[in-house]
Coordinates of C-alpha atoms and ligand atoms in Angstrom, one line a residue:
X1 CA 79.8 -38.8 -27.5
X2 CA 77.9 -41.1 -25.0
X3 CA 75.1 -38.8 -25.2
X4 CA 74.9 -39.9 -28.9
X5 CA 75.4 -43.4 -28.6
X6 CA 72.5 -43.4 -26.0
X7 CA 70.0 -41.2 -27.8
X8 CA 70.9 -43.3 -30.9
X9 CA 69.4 -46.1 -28.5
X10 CA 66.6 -44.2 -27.4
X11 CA 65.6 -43.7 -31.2
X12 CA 65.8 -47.3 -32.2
X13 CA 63.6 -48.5 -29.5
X14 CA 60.4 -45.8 -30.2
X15 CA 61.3 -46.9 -33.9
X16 CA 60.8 -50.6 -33.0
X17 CA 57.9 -50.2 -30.2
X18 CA 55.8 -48.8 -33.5
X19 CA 57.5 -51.3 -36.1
X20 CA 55.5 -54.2 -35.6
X21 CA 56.1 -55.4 -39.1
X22 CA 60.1 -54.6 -38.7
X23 CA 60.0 -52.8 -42.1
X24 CA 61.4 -49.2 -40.8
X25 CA 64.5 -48.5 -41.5
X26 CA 66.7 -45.7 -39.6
X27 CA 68.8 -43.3 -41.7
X28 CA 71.5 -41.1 -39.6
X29 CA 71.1 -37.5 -40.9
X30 CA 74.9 -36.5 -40.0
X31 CA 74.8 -32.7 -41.7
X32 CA 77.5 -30.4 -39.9
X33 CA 78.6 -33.8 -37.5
X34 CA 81.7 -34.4 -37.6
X35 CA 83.5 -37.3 -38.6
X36 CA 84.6 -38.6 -35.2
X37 CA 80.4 -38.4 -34.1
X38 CA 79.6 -40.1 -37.4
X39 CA 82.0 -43.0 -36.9
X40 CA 81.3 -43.5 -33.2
X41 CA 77.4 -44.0 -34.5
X42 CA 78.7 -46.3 -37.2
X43 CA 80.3 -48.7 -34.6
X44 CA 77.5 -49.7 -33.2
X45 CA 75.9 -50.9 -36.1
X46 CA 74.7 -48.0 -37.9
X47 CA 75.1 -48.2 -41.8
X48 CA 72.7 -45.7 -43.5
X49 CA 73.8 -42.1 -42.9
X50 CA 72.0 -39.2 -44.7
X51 CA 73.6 -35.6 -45.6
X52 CA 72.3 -32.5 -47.1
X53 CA 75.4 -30.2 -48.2
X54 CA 77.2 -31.9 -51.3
X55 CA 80.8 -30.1 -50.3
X56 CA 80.3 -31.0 -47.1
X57 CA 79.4 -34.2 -47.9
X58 CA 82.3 -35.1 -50.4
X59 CA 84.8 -34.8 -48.1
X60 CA 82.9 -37.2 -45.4
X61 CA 82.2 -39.9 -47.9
X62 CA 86.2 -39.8 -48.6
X63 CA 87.1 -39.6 -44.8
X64 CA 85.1 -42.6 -44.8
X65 CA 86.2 -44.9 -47.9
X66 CA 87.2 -47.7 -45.4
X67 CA 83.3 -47.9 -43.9
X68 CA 80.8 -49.9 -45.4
X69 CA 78.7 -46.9 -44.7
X70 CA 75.4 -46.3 -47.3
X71 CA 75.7 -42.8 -48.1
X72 CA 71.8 -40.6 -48.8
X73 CA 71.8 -37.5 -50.2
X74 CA 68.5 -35.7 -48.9
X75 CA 69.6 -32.4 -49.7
X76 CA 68.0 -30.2 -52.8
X77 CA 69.5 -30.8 -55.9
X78 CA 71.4 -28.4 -58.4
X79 CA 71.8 -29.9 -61.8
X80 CA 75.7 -28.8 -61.8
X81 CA 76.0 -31.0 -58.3
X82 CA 74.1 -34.4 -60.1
X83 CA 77.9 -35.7 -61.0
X84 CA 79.7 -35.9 -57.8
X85 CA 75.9 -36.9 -56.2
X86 CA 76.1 -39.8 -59.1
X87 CA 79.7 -40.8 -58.1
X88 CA 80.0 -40.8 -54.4
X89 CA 76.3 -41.5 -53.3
X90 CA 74.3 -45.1 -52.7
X91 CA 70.6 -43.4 -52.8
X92 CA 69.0 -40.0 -53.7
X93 CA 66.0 -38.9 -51.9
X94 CA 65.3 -35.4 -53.2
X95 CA 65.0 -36.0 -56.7
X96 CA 62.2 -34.1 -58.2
X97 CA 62.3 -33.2 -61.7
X98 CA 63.5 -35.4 -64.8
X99 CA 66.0 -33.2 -65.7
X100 CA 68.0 -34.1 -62.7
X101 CA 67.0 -37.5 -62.9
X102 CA 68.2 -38.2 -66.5
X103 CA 71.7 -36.3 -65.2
X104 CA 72.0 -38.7 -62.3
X105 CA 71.1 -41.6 -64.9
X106 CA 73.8 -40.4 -67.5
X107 CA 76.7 -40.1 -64.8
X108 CA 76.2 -42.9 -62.8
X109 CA 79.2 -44.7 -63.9
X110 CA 78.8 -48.4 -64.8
X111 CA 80.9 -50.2 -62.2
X112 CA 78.5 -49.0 -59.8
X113 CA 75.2 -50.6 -59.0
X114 CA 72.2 -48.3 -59.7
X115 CA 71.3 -45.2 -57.9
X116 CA 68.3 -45.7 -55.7
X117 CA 65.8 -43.2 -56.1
X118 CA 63.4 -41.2 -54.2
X119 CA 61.0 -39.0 -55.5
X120 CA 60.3 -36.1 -53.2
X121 CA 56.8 -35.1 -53.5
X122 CA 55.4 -31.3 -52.3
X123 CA 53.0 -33.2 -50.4
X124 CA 51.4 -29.8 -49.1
X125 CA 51.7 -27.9 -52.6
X126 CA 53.7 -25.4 -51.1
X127 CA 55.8 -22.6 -52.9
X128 CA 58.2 -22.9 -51.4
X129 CA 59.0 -26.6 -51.1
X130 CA 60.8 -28.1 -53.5
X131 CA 59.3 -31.7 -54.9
X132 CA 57.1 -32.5 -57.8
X133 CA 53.2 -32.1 -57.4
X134 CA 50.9 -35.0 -57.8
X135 CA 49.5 -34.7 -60.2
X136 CA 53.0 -34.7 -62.2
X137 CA 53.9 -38.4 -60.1
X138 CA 52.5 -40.5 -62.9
X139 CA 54.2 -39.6 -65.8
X140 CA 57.3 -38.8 -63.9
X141 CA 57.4 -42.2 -62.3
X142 CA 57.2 -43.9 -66.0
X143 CA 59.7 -41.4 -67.2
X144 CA 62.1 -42.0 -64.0
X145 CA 61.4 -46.2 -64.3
X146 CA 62.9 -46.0 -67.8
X147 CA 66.2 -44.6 -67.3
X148 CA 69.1 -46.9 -66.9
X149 CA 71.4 -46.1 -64.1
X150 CA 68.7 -45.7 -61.6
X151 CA 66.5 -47.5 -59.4
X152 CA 63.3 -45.5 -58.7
X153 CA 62.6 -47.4 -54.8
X154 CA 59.6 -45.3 -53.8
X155 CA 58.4 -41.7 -52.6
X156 CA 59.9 -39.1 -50.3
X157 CA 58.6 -36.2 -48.2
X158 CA 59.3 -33.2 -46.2
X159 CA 55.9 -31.5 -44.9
X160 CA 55.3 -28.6 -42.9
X161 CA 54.9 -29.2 -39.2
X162 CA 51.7 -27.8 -39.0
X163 CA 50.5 -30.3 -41.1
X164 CA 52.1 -33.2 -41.2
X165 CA 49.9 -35.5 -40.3
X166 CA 47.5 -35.2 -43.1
X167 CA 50.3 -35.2 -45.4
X168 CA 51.7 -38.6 -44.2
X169 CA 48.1 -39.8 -44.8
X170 CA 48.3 -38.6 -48.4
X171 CA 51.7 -39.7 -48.7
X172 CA 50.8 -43.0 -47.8
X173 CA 47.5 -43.6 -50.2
X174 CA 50.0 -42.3 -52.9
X175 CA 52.7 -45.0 -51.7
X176 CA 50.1 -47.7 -52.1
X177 CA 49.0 -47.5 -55.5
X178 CA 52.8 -47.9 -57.0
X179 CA 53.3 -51.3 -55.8
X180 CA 56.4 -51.6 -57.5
X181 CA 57.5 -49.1 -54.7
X182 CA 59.4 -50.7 -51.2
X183 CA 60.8 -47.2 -49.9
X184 CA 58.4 -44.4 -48.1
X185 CA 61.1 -41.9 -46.7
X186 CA 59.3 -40.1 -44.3
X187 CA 59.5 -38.9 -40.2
X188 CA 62.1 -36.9 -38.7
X189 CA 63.3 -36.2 -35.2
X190 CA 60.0 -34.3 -34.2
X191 CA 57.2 -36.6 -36.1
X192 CA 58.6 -39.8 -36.7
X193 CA 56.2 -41.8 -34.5
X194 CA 53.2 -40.4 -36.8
X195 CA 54.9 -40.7 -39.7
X196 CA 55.4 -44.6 -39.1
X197 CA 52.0 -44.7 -38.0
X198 CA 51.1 -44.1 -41.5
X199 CA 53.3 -46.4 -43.2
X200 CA 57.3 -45.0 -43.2
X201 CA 59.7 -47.4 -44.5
X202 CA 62.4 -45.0 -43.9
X203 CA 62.6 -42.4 -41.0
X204 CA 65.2 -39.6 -41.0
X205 CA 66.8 -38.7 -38.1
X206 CA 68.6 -35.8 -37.1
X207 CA 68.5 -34.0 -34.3
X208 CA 67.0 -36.9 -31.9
X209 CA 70.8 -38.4 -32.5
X210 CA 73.4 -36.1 -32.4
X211 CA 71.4 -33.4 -30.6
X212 CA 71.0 -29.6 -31.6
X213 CA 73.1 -28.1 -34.9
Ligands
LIG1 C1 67.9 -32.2 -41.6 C2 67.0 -33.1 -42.2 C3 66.4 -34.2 -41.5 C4 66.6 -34.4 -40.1 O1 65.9 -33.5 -39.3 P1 65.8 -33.6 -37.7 O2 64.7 -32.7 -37.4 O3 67.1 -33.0 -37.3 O4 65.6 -35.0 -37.4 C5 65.6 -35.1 -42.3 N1 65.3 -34.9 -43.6 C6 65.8 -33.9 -44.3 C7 65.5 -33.7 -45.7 C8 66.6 -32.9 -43.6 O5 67.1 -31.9 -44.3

């Protein structure tokens, strides 16, 4: 428990020795922690916490209805799953085909605010990564832009390790021309210092917080 609250420390102050603009944000990926680890995180300030399993998830986001905790889904997305997503979640980061987007848009019920969006892009055109190519970014992003109930907030990505810095180089010339965009979701525990290096918004940590899963 210490061990989390001091590594949760350690994170912060790599994050702000790179920050010099103070425009990173940190997002707590909490997959398989359990509530007790989550909550002691959230005390000290912690808000944004990020999970990848939607049954999982459900039952955190109701342990935790008292928090004002912002709840991610970074997780890949089944189009049966967009309606509890829609319902119990404040942003979407792995959203990568209009289908699912015009789902999450139709069931985001109106007493909420909009969704905020992130599309997930398979930076490295890899088969087996899930995200929309490039080439399909422009008209998605127009398509994505007109639909109600969601806020598209910028571009997400999960590259391979090998490779990763030329993909957060790509990632970031792609970032630059939608100036419309204020979110670039990318770094984890391993690569976070490169990824802010090229312009991260939003880093998503894991392991570096709550240790091995
Ligand atoms: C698990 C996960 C993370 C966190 O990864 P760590 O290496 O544990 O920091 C970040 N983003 C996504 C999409 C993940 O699934």
């Amino acid at each position: 428990m210490l061990d989390v609250v001091a590594n949760l420390h350690k994170v912060q102050h790599k994050i702000a020795q790179l920050d010099s603009k103070q425009q990173v944000k940190l997002l707590a990926v909490s997959k398989t922690q359990p509530i007790e680890i989550i909550k002691q995180v959230y005390d000290t300030g912690q808000k944004d916490f990020g999970e990848n399993y939607l049954q999982e998830a459900l039952v955190k986001v109701k342990q935790t209805q008292d928090l004002a905790i912002v709840w991610h889904f970074i997780g890949s997305i089944q189009s049966n799953k967009t309606k509890d997503i829609a319902l119990n979640f404040d942003w979407v980061h792995s959203v990568n085909r209009l289908k699912i987007a015009k789902r999450l848009s139709e069931q985001r019920p109106d007493y909420l605010s909009p969704l905020n969006i992130c599309l997930q892009v398979n930076i490295d055109d890899s088969k087996t990564k899930s995200g929309a190519l490039v080439e399909q970014l422009p008209e998605l992003i127009a398509q994505i832009e007109n639909l109600p109930n969601l806020k598209l907030r910028g571009l997400m990505c999960i590259p391979h390790a090998n490779n990763s810095e030329r993909a957060f180089m790509n990632m970031q010339s792609l970032f630059k021309k939608q100036t419309q965009f204020d979110v670039l979701s990318m770094g984890m525990s391993n690569d976070l210092e490169l990824a802010i290096q090229y312009g991260s918004t939003m880093v998503r940590v894991g392991t570096g917080i709550f240790g091995k899963r």
